[in-house]
Amino acid sequence: MMLWIVPLLPVLMAPVIYLGGRREGRIGVTLLALSALMAVIGTLVSAMAGHWQGSYALNAALVLQLGVGPSSQFVALAIPIMAFPVLLFAGAYEQAPLGRLLAVMVAFVGAMELLVLAQDMVTLLVAWELIGAYSWALVSHHWRDRDRVKNAGQVFLVTRFGDLGLYIAAAAVFAGSGGFGYQQLAGLEGSLLQVAAAGILLAAVAKSAQVPFSAWLFAAMSGPVSVSALLHAATLVAAGMYVLARLQPLLADAAWLMPAVMLIGLTTALLGAVTSLVQSHAKKLLAASTSAQYGLMWVAIGAGFPGVALLHFLSHGFFKAGLFLTTGVAERQARSYQLANMRLGGRVPTIALLGGIFSLALAGMVPLGAAWTKEQIISAAYTTSPWLAAGVALAGGLSAVYATRFQLTMFGPVRFGRTRQRKPPLSEACRFELLALSVLAALTLGLSLFWWPEARRWLRQPGWELADGHLWLLAVSLVLVVLGMALGAMLVQRGRLDVQQGWKRSAFCWWGLEPLTLGAGATLVKLSDRLARFDRDVLERATRLLSRQASQAASVLARRDTDGVDASLRGSAAAVTRIANVGATAGEALLERLPGSLSGLVNRGGGRARQAQSGQTHHYYAGMAIGFAVLLTLLLLGDAL
């Protein structure tokens, strides 16, 4: 049961952080949130050292299980490490109500820990629902803005549609095995296996923002910048990829599943790269690149290398969180997320330098760790098909184009004719922001150790299979990256992608998926509103009318009971009392001739008899019940004897 502490600890700390936000200052509530993450990391280390397990049986078939395995312990430890600098940045950057924001972010980390450590479909479903609810709360943090709330609803509805697949998969597992454990997936056969695989695929596609569900990431950009960093680096988008990687060995008998995963991943990687290339909104550019990068992870999973996908998730999480946070700093300087309004030049040179590290990692430039994980994905794809490897290498080259465009348009030199501005002095908050970004940059640079042969031998120890590299594949990939960076610089210089027309307009809105998603979501919301009005105007009115009629009928019956039944009972009681009194008087006259002791006894009995004639019906019922109980007791005793 000890392992349950890991997901429960941040969830239980969230109310403390929320209340601390009302009483403590910015620094105090931030320290509370960071302490919660440190406690999670410490507990996880103890769990891995002690091989903790967690199990809670609701009944014979419904057993909630947690476990620590090679994949789960890797991702479970990576999540709070990624979240730590993001929460540090949020404590310095975000505005009030800060306590509520940090509390939900910490609870979100707890829900992700529950998802990662889950060993059965029911526990997975609980975590899946929690991260959906927390993501809605975070995106709609500024709830007074109706557009933000509307976009949060779009995110929730689109991902919620995919959630149905997980329920279908859980039902198929139970129907085929009588339980919900992950290992029981491997025992499924025939149509139940196909249904379970399709349900898991649907849920993973929606959560990981793969085609055709990619456009919801644009709506999620309405949330605060620290929320965007957390969602894209460590939590919501990672959930679908992790579940697919975790269950991939158990779904190997579904022959169609892995080819479908590779096809979806490569399609998303290419379309997402082009979508990023034409974006003019900084956060949306990064959002589309998230879909593209997770598409590469999907290719690795489909090729049979889930460990490679998880390693790319780690490197992607660090540099993508850094890119979002640097975007927040740039937006505060430019008062806009539009890349055309950036060109900060030398105004924030330290932020520009840190952003350059993150952009190089996104581009896949050697010797950064992200370049090694990307090369591993290309090699994994090559084991399946050279054409698949070529598609992944092309997607990597396109990522270099939009990464270069992002860096140069945001932190490049001021264009000719613009007035250069002096660098503003850094406030205390900016120092904390720099600290958070420096931590992420150090982690991004530290992953360059992946290129060290000894590190690769260590990575194979958890049981992960790494792809055998090929020097010529590395050379081709590196050439594409260099060409992509050169092309990105040329496009920025000429401003060729600033105008949205023709195919660019289609790519700008995710190839038509964004208006389609928004339209479907708006239709569902309207239908819900109409059903709510029908419930209010028809069903609720009918309920109130029936309630009034029932109340009136009850009042009439109550009056009749008072006027009729009660009156008759009172009359009967009075008549019985009079008869009893007459009998008692006659008896007293008769008993005057008996001895005094017997007379007193009879008098007392008569008094008791008169007391019983109270005219109150419940007294009669009580007497009957007592008599019945005594009779029943005598019968039972007699039967026993």
C-alpha atoms as one frame of an Amber mdcrd trajectory, in Angstrom:
protein
   0.000   0.000   0.000   2.985   2.319   0.424   3.146   3.171  -3.290  -0.212
   4.967  -3.066   1.612   7.746  -1.206   3.281   8.873  -4.455   0.118  10.035
  -6.309  -1.826  10.943  -3.167   0.839  13.210  -1.699   0.579  16.031  -4.291
  -3.214  15.706  -4.442  -3.453  16.118  -0.660  -0.954  18.977  -0.716  -3.004
  20.911  -3.276  -5.570  22.271  -0.730  -2.706  23.363   1.534  -1.116  25.241
  -1.376  -4.458  26.806  -2.299  -5.026  28.065   1.247  -1.402  29.156   1.430
  -1.990  31.319  -1.607  -4.475  33.340   0.440  -2.294  33.705   3.514   1.286
  33.528   2.287   3.032  35.761  -0.198   4.263  34.812  -3.648   7.481  33.308
  -2.339   5.763  31.344   0.427   3.172  29.654  -1.773   5.799  28.889  -4.423
   7.976  27.217  -1.808   4.980  25.129  -0.715   4.428  23.925  -4.288   8.111
  23.157  -4.836   8.248  21.315  -1.496   5.388  19.099  -2.655   7.328  18.169
  -5.802  10.476  17.493  -3.792   8.468  15.217  -1.503   7.187  13.311  -4.547
  10.722  12.870  -5.890  11.991  11.662  -2.509   9.099   9.234  -2.120   9.667
   7.886  -5.627  13.338   7.242  -4.917  12.348   5.299  -1.783   9.720   3.387
  -3.770  12.225   2.376  -6.434  14.782   1.325  -3.835  12.246  -0.672  -1.842
  10.320  -2.076  -4.835   7.057  -0.784  -3.386   3.751  -2.075  -4.666   0.209
  -0.869  -4.136  -3.030  -2.828  -4.252  -6.566  -2.079  -3.088  -9.278  -4.699
  -3.657 -12.831  -3.407  -3.950 -14.045  -6.930  -4.704 -12.705 -10.121  -6.272
 -12.718  -8.697  -9.815 -12.065  -4.996  -9.138  -8.542  -4.586  -7.761  -6.730
  -1.250  -8.099  -3.016  -1.857  -8.593   0.113   0.287  -8.706   3.594  -0.921
  -9.591   7.101   0.292 -10.359   8.710  -1.078 -13.511  11.510   0.072 -15.847
   9.269   2.335 -17.929   7.017   3.543 -15.129   9.824   4.506 -12.747  11.634
   6.389 -15.532   8.594   8.490 -16.497   7.332   8.858 -12.911  10.643  10.419
 -11.896  10.894  12.577 -15.021   7.489  14.237 -14.492   8.195  16.065 -11.192
  11.714  16.933 -12.370  10.251  18.610 -15.470   7.517  20.277 -13.429   9.914
  21.739 -10.834  11.404  24.569 -12.982   7.998  25.190 -14.556   6.408  25.803
 -11.139   9.386  27.924 -10.109   8.844  30.058 -13.201   5.089  30.229 -12.559
   5.687  31.481  -9.022   7.696  34.393 -10.402   5.788  35.116 -13.624   2.082
  34.385 -13.235  -0.420  36.765 -11.710  -3.042  36.176  -9.017  -4.718  33.940
  -8.063  -1.337  32.224  -7.856  -2.280  29.798  -5.076  -5.096  28.251  -7.097
  -2.902  27.898 -10.183  -0.026  26.224  -8.337  -2.414  23.986  -6.398  -4.014
  22.623  -9.572  -0.612  22.187 -11.239   0.666  20.158  -8.276  -2.519  18.061
  -8.251  -2.043  17.530 -11.997   1.399  16.061 -11.292  -0.226  13.676  -8.791
  -2.778  12.541 -11.365  -0.002  11.874 -13.878   1.884   9.843 -11.282  -1.246
   7.752 -10.767  -1.510   7.198 -14.531   2.139   6.217 -14.889   2.159   3.816
 -11.925  -1.205   2.204 -12.781  -1.153  -1.539 -13.441  -4.802  -2.051 -14.387
  -7.410  -0.444 -16.618  -9.626   0.878 -13.804  -6.806   2.768 -12.088  -5.782
   4.065 -15.498  -9.330   5.304 -16.121  -9.408   7.137 -12.784  -6.136   8.903
 -13.614  -7.299   9.554 -17.182 -10.415  11.340 -15.913  -8.421  13.369 -13.399
  -5.944  14.720 -15.933  -8.842  15.682 -18.212 -10.507  17.640 -15.401  -7.267
  19.298 -14.286  -6.376  20.313 -17.836  -9.763  22.025 -18.196  -9.232  23.870
 -14.910  -5.754  25.021 -15.946  -6.648  26.186 -19.454  -9.638  28.123 -18.062
  -7.623  29.555 -15.163  -8.598  33.101 -16.157 -12.272  32.133 -16.123 -13.596
  35.681 -16.390 -12.479  35.680 -20.032 -15.291  33.872 -21.860 -13.070  32.999
 -24.826 -10.631  31.174 -22.553 -13.449  29.209 -20.955 -14.804  28.357 -24.400
 -11.397  27.123 -25.539 -11.024  25.061 -22.369 -14.354  23.461 -23.198 -13.089
  22.625 -26.677 -10.009  20.945 -25.222 -12.128  18.960 -22.792 -14.700  17.856
 -25.373 -12.203  16.732 -28.025 -10.061  14.746 -25.614 -13.211  13.457 -23.928
 -14.356  11.920 -27.192 -11.138   9.945 -27.344 -11.595   8.882 -23.720 -14.490
   6.683 -24.808 -11.958   4.356 -26.401 -10.389   3.605 -23.035 -13.773   2.626
 -21.574 -14.374   0.325 -24.536 -10.935  -1.232 -24.080 -11.536  -1.800 -20.350
 -14.876  -3.472 -21.107 -13.213  -5.750 -23.681 -10.502  -6.767 -21.204 -13.097
  -7.599 -18.551 -15.275  -9.505 -21.009 -12.334 -11.633 -22.113 -10.645 -12.276
 -18.782 -12.970 -11.332 -15.934 -10.451  -8.749 -14.672  -8.873  -5.422 -15.559
  -5.117  -6.016 -15.120  -2.650  -5.012 -17.833  -1.280  -8.549 -18.062  -4.717
  -9.804 -18.959  -4.476  -7.832 -22.197  -1.943 -10.360 -23.454  -4.448 -13.175
 -22.979  -7.135 -11.645 -25.196  -7.882 -13.271 -28.515 -10.008 -12.658 -31.568
 -12.423  -9.768 -31.736 -11.965  -8.757 -28.084  -8.263  -8.141 -28.690  -9.056
  -6.049 -31.757 -11.643  -4.003 -29.865  -9.274  -3.399 -26.947  -6.454  -2.355
 -29.291  -8.728   0.018 -31.220 -10.032   1.592 -28.010  -6.540   2.204 -26.637
  -5.431   3.645 -29.973  -8.381   6.069 -30.058  -7.703   7.295 -26.521  -3.971
   7.695 -27.173  -4.482   9.558 -30.468  -6.778  12.113 -28.835  -4.597  12.727
 -25.769  -1.327  12.931 -27.735  -2.843  15.403 -30.234  -2.178  13.197 -33.235
  -4.048  13.530 -36.534  -7.024  14.019 -36.700  -7.209  15.366 -33.111  -4.189
  17.684 -33.298  -6.016  21.017 -33.472  -7.161  21.015 -29.836  -3.635  22.075
 -28.861  -4.311  25.489 -30.393  -7.309  25.961 -28.092  -5.163  24.910 -25.124
  -2.892  27.895 -25.788  -5.462  30.095 -24.027  -4.029  28.962 -20.708  -1.162
  30.727 -18.910   2.288  30.198 -20.383   3.426  28.034 -17.472   0.365  25.828
 -17.981   1.258  25.414 -21.650   4.784  24.402 -20.646   3.489  21.823 -18.167
   0.877  20.364 -20.547   3.323  19.985 -23.439   6.363  18.859 -21.491   5.247
  16.498 -18.747   1.532  15.900 -18.416  -1.504  15.860 -20.704   0.041  15.313
 -24.139   2.486  12.770 -22.718  -0.317  10.603 -21.306  -1.393   9.051 -24.607
   2.171   8.345 -25.735   3.100   6.752 -22.404   0.067   4.443 -22.301   0.777
   3.296 -25.836   4.466   2.705 -25.028   3.591   0.906 -21.801   1.063  -1.442
 -23.418   2.875  -1.965 -26.740   4.396  -5.355 -25.787   0.989  -6.584 -24.616
  -0.744  -5.651 -27.874   1.722  -7.306 -30.236  -0.857  -9.882 -31.372  -2.995
  -7.139 -32.939  -1.109  -7.213 -36.243  -2.637  -4.027 -37.652  -2.002  -1.829
 -34.596   1.717  -1.014 -34.868   1.591  -0.184 -38.614  -1.337   2.130 -37.854
   0.664   3.753 -35.036   3.611   4.393 -37.376   1.357   5.796 -40.094  -0.432
   8.157 -37.704   2.852   9.248 -36.152   4.646   9.986 -39.414   1.612  11.810
 -40.866   1.362  13.985 -37.760   5.116  14.649 -37.739   5.077  15.929 -41.334
   1.810  17.887 -41.183   2.672  19.333 -37.783   6.075  20.468 -39.027   4.556
  22.348 -41.955   1.872  23.820 -39.672   4.600  25.137 -37.358   6.454  26.541
 -40.334   3.660  28.959 -41.300   2.461  29.979 -37.829   2.675  33.628 -36.813
   1.618  33.032 -33.182   4.580  31.914 -31.054   2.667  29.578 -28.742   0.745
  27.981 -31.619   4.011  27.381 -33.468   5.299  25.498 -30.435   1.971  23.663
 -30.061   2.109  22.341 -33.621   5.720  21.308 -33.084   4.621  19.339 -30.013
   2.253  17.286 -32.176   5.085  16.727 -34.658   7.580  15.635 -31.986   5.109
  13.252 -30.390   4.447  11.893 -33.863   8.128  10.901 -33.997   7.716   9.116
 -30.653   4.764   7.235 -32.118   6.936   6.055 -35.003   9.445   4.640 -32.514
   6.686   2.827 -30.603   5.216   1.380 -33.782   8.645   0.192 -34.886   8.968
  -1.766 -31.635  11.222   0.600 -29.647   9.075   2.104 -26.846  12.219   2.850
 -24.800  13.500   5.137 -27.567  10.180   6.984 -27.526  10.446   7.519 -23.757
  14.003   8.853 -24.085  12.865  11.346 -26.721  10.001  12.292 -24.394  12.584
  13.185 -21.748  14.697  15.359 -24.030  11.615  16.945 -25.614  10.130  17.775
 -22.220  13.141  19.828 -21.113  13.618  21.897 -24.256   9.908  22.349 -24.982
   9.220  23.632 -21.449  12.122  26.033 -21.902  10.784  27.283 -25.240   7.356
  28.009 -23.795   8.806  29.833 -20.804  11.111  31.970 -22.949   8.053  32.797
 -25.046   6.366  34.101 -21.906   9.285  36.404 -21.158   9.289  37.635 -24.762
   5.536  38.274 -24.658   5.931  40.442 -21.575   8.469  42.570 -23.448   6.531
  42.780 -26.743   2.991  42.710 -25.250   2.058  40.150 -27.906   2.624  36.550
 -28.963   2.811  37.552 -32.610   6.250  36.802 -34.013   6.075  39.894 -36.192
   6.089  42.030 -33.030   9.084  40.329 -31.418  12.576  40.928 -32.827  13.807
  41.672 -29.316  17.384  41.880 -30.482  19.737  42.727 -27.621  16.995  43.632
 -25.169  17.089  40.289 -23.340  20.419  38.721 -24.376  20.484  36.099 -21.604
  16.982  34.908 -22.449  17.939  34.888 -26.128  20.982  32.705 -25.365  18.937
  30.227 -23.343  16.277  30.219 -26.065  18.989  29.443 -28.605  19.943  26.290
 -26.667  16.335  25.127 -26.648  15.874  25.944 -30.355  18.997  23.977 -31.301
  17.640  21.007 -29.375  14.329  21.310 -31.219  16.213  21.427 -34.513  18.100
  18.241 -33.578  21.573  19.685 -33.788  24.508  17.542 -32.680  25.786  17.115
 -29.931  22.629  17.825 -27.925  20.780  14.864 -26.431  17.646  15.600 -28.462
  19.690  15.020 -31.617  20.720  11.563 -30.356  17.150  10.525 -29.523  15.994
  11.769 -32.941  18.726   9.695 -34.601  17.557   6.704 -32.590  14.037   7.181
 -33.974  15.396   7.323 -37.520  17.368   4.118 -36.931  14.309   2.454 -35.380
  12.238   3.418 -38.407  14.958   2.032 -40.698  14.501  -1.429 -39.154  10.963
  -1.364 -40.552  11.399   0.432 -43.857  13.964   2.747 -45.501  11.081   4.903
 -46.706   9.816   5.282 -43.161  13.311   6.341 -42.072  13.403   8.868 -44.936
  10.086  10.326 -43.792  11.340  10.690 -40.206  14.572  12.327 -41.441  12.509
  14.768 -43.531  10.384  15.619 -40.516  13.613  16.251 -38.581  14.837  18.593
 -41.305  11.557  20.520 -41.231  11.859  20.856 -37.453  15.193  22.618 -38.051
  13.428  25.067 -40.398  10.737  26.154 -37.941  13.092  26.084 -34.937  15.413
  28.508 -36.743  12.483  30.687 -37.775  11.213  30.753 -34.201  14.580  31.764
 -32.744  15.374  34.449 -35.317  11.947  36.077 -35.375  11.736  36.162 -31.578
  15.289  36.991 -30.544  16.894  38.081 -33.810  18.256  41.565 -34.482  15.874
  44.493 -34.845  14.856  45.108 -38.430  16.080  48.169 -40.210  14.033  51.274
 -39.394  12.962  50.189 -35.915  14.134  51.990 -32.807  16.433  49.942 -30.616
  15.369  49.818 -27.008  17.583  49.635 -23.979  17.671  46.461 -21.983  15.437
  46.903 -18.922  16.906  46.102 -15.514  16.026  42.669 -14.186  13.618  42.632
 -11.250  13.639  40.040  -8.468  10.971  38.045 -10.321  13.089  37.954 -13.472
  15.972  36.429 -11.524  13.751  33.518 -10.517  12.624  33.199 -14.128  16.258
  33.083 -15.220  16.938  30.432 -12.598  14.099  28.236 -13.907  15.250  28.648
 -17.514  18.869  27.990 -16.552  17.879  24.714 -14.875  16.050  23.581 -18.020
  18.979  24.632 -20.217  21.416  22.725 -17.999  19.261  19.602 -18.195  18.990
  19.981 -21.979  22.773  20.259 -22.284  23.305  17.447 -19.782  21.448  14.999
 -21.994  24.306  15.340 -24.467  25.786  12.440 -22.466  23.513  10.205 -24.545
  26.235  10.296 -27.204  28.711   8.717 -24.756  28.965   4.931 -25.386  29.028
   4.154 -21.673  25.740   6.032 -21.216  24.147   3.980 -23.990  25.210   0.761
 -22.264  23.635   2.032 -19.071  20.383   2.869 -20.899  20.064  -0.718 -22.063
  19.999  -1.998 -18.475  16.287  -1.332 -17.812  15.508  -3.821 -20.573  14.964
  -1.230 -23.284  15.999  -2.105 -26.787  17.953   0.629 -28.543  18.274   0.789
 -32.319  21.623   0.103 -33.933  22.918   3.332 -35.434  24.232   3.760 -38.979
  26.851   6.368 -39.788  25.369   7.160 -43.179  21.929   7.708 -41.639  23.472
  10.125 -39.153  25.225  11.961 -41.982  22.028  12.270 -44.039  20.082  13.477
 -41.023  22.733  16.035 -40.103  22.801  17.373 -43.657  19.025  17.803 -43.589
  19.248  19.645 -40.276  21.908  22.049 -41.565  19.946  22.660 -44.761  16.809
  23.218 -42.696  18.513  25.819 -40.530  19.826  27.616 -43.611  16.383  27.555
 -45.218  14.776  28.872 -42.023  17.228  31.774 -41.853  16.594  32.608 -45.518
  12.819  32.550 -45.066  13.047  34.878 -42.064  15.265  37.279 -43.930  12.901
  37.420 -46.896   9.716  37.291 -44.854   8.290  34.651 -47.182   6.122  32.954
 -44.548   4.577  36.074 -43.032   1.673  36.161 -45.512  -1.001  33.457 -45.185
  -2.313  32.535 -48.620  -2.982  29.414 -50.660  -1.633  26.256 -49.049  -0.214
  28.328 -46.212  -3.691  29.302 -45.078  -4.740  25.658 -45.042  -1.646  24.665
 -43.071  -2.108  27.644 -40.757  -5.358  26.185 -39.388  -4.035  22.628 -39.186
  -5.121  21.653 -42.698  -8.753  22.383 -41.944  -8.814  20.386 -38.711  -9.036
  23.450 -36.470 -12.330  24.849 -37.879 -13.700  21.301 -38.076 -12.839  20.659
 -34.430 -14.182  24.022 -33.336 -17.371  23.465 -35.319 -17.950  20.035 -33.838
 -17.280  21.332 -30.361 -19.548  24.335 -30.828 -22.325  22.074 -32.116 -21.999
  19.821 -29.087 -22.045  22.811 -26.745 -25.167  24.185 -28.426 -26.836  20.782
 -28.165 -25.928  20.664 -24.482 -27.353  24.163 -23.965 -30.600  23.186 -25.674
 -30.873  20.041 -23.592 -30.234  22.148 -20.500 -32.993  24.573 -21.516 -35.316
  21.648 -22.220 -34.526  20.274 -18.782 -35.172  23.681 -17.221 -38.256  24.690
 -19.203 -39.986  21.321 -19.592 -38.763  18.669 -17.204 -38.141  20.991 -14.274
 -41.497  22.745 -14.765 -43.264  19.400 -14.961 -41.496  18.289 -11.802 -42.490
  21.464  -9.973 -46.108  21.104 -11.181 -46.305  17.504 -10.025 -44.734  18.513
  -6.737 -47.354  21.212  -6.185 -50.172  18.822  -7.059 -48.758  16.207  -4.731
 -48.509  18.793  -1.969 -52.101  19.871  -2.525 -53.294  16.261  -2.505 -51.360
  15.638   0.684 -52.942  18.699   2.285 -56.439  17.517   1.339 -55.729  14.049
   2.717 -54.288  15.579   5.864 -57.451  17.661   6.400 -59.625  14.623   5.800
 -57.502  12.650   8.207 -57.854  15.379  10.814 -61.548  15.948  10.281 -62.650
  12.365   9.697 -60.299   9.668  10.898 -58.999  11.548  13.924 -62.528  12.597
  14.899 -63.813   9.038  14.651 -60.853   7.775  16.641 -61.411  10.391  19.300
 -65.112   9.476  19.414 -64.321   5.781  19.672 -61.769   6.460  22.361 -64.262
   8.589  24.301 -66.947   5.884  24.052 -64.528   3.218  25.203 -63.445   5.464
  28.051 -67.036   6.009  29.154 -67.758   2.292  29.034 -64.601   1.634  30.979
 -65.540   4.259  33.547 -69.028   2.771  33.976 -67.510  -0.676  34.307 -64.965
   0.593  36.742 -67.662   2.294  38.855 -69.745  -0.880  38.939 -66.689  -2.885
  39.727 -65.740  -0.613  42.576 -69.201  -0.944  44.076 -68.944  -4.696  43.777
 -65.447  -4.881  45.136 -66.273  -2.875  48.235 -67.419  -6.172  49.719 -64.023
  -7.839  49.002 -61.039  -7.639  51.356 -59.130  -4.376  51.327 -55.965  -5.762
  49.758 -57.764  -7.380  46.856 -59.845  -4.241  46.379 -56.739  -2.070  46.128
 -55.212  -4.432  43.594 -58.282  -4.338  41.401 -58.487  -0.563  41.716 -54.923
  -0.210  40.494 -55.628  -2.543  37.564 -58.673  -0.493  36.619 -56.588   2.657
  36.706 -54.031   1.089  34.417 -56.804   0.011  32.063 -58.218   3.557  31.929
 -54.743   4.922  31.109 -54.495   2.658  28.091 -57.655   4.234  26.630 -55.869
   7.441  25.540 -57.470   7.789  22.146 -54.032   8.018  20.484 -53.666   5.459
  17.723 -49.927   4.925  18.050 -50.433   3.739  21.642 -52.768   1.007  20.372
 -50.261   0.047  17.674 -47.462  -0.116  20.251 -49.540  -2.361  22.488 -50.367
  -4.654  19.618 -46.712  -4.837  18.605 -45.596  -5.640  22.157 -48.230  -8.334
  22.463 -47.243  -9.820  19.123 -43.570  -9.831  20.170 -44.380 -11.574  23.455
 -46.500 -14.173  21.659 -43.749 -14.785  19.093 -41.172 -15.176  21.882 -43.337
 -17.755  23.663 -43.803 -19.700  20.442 -40.075 -19.722  19.735 -39.274 -20.824
  23.281 -41.837 -23.552  23.068 -40.389 -24.755  19.764 -36.895 -24.721  21.220
 -37.965 -26.714  24.265
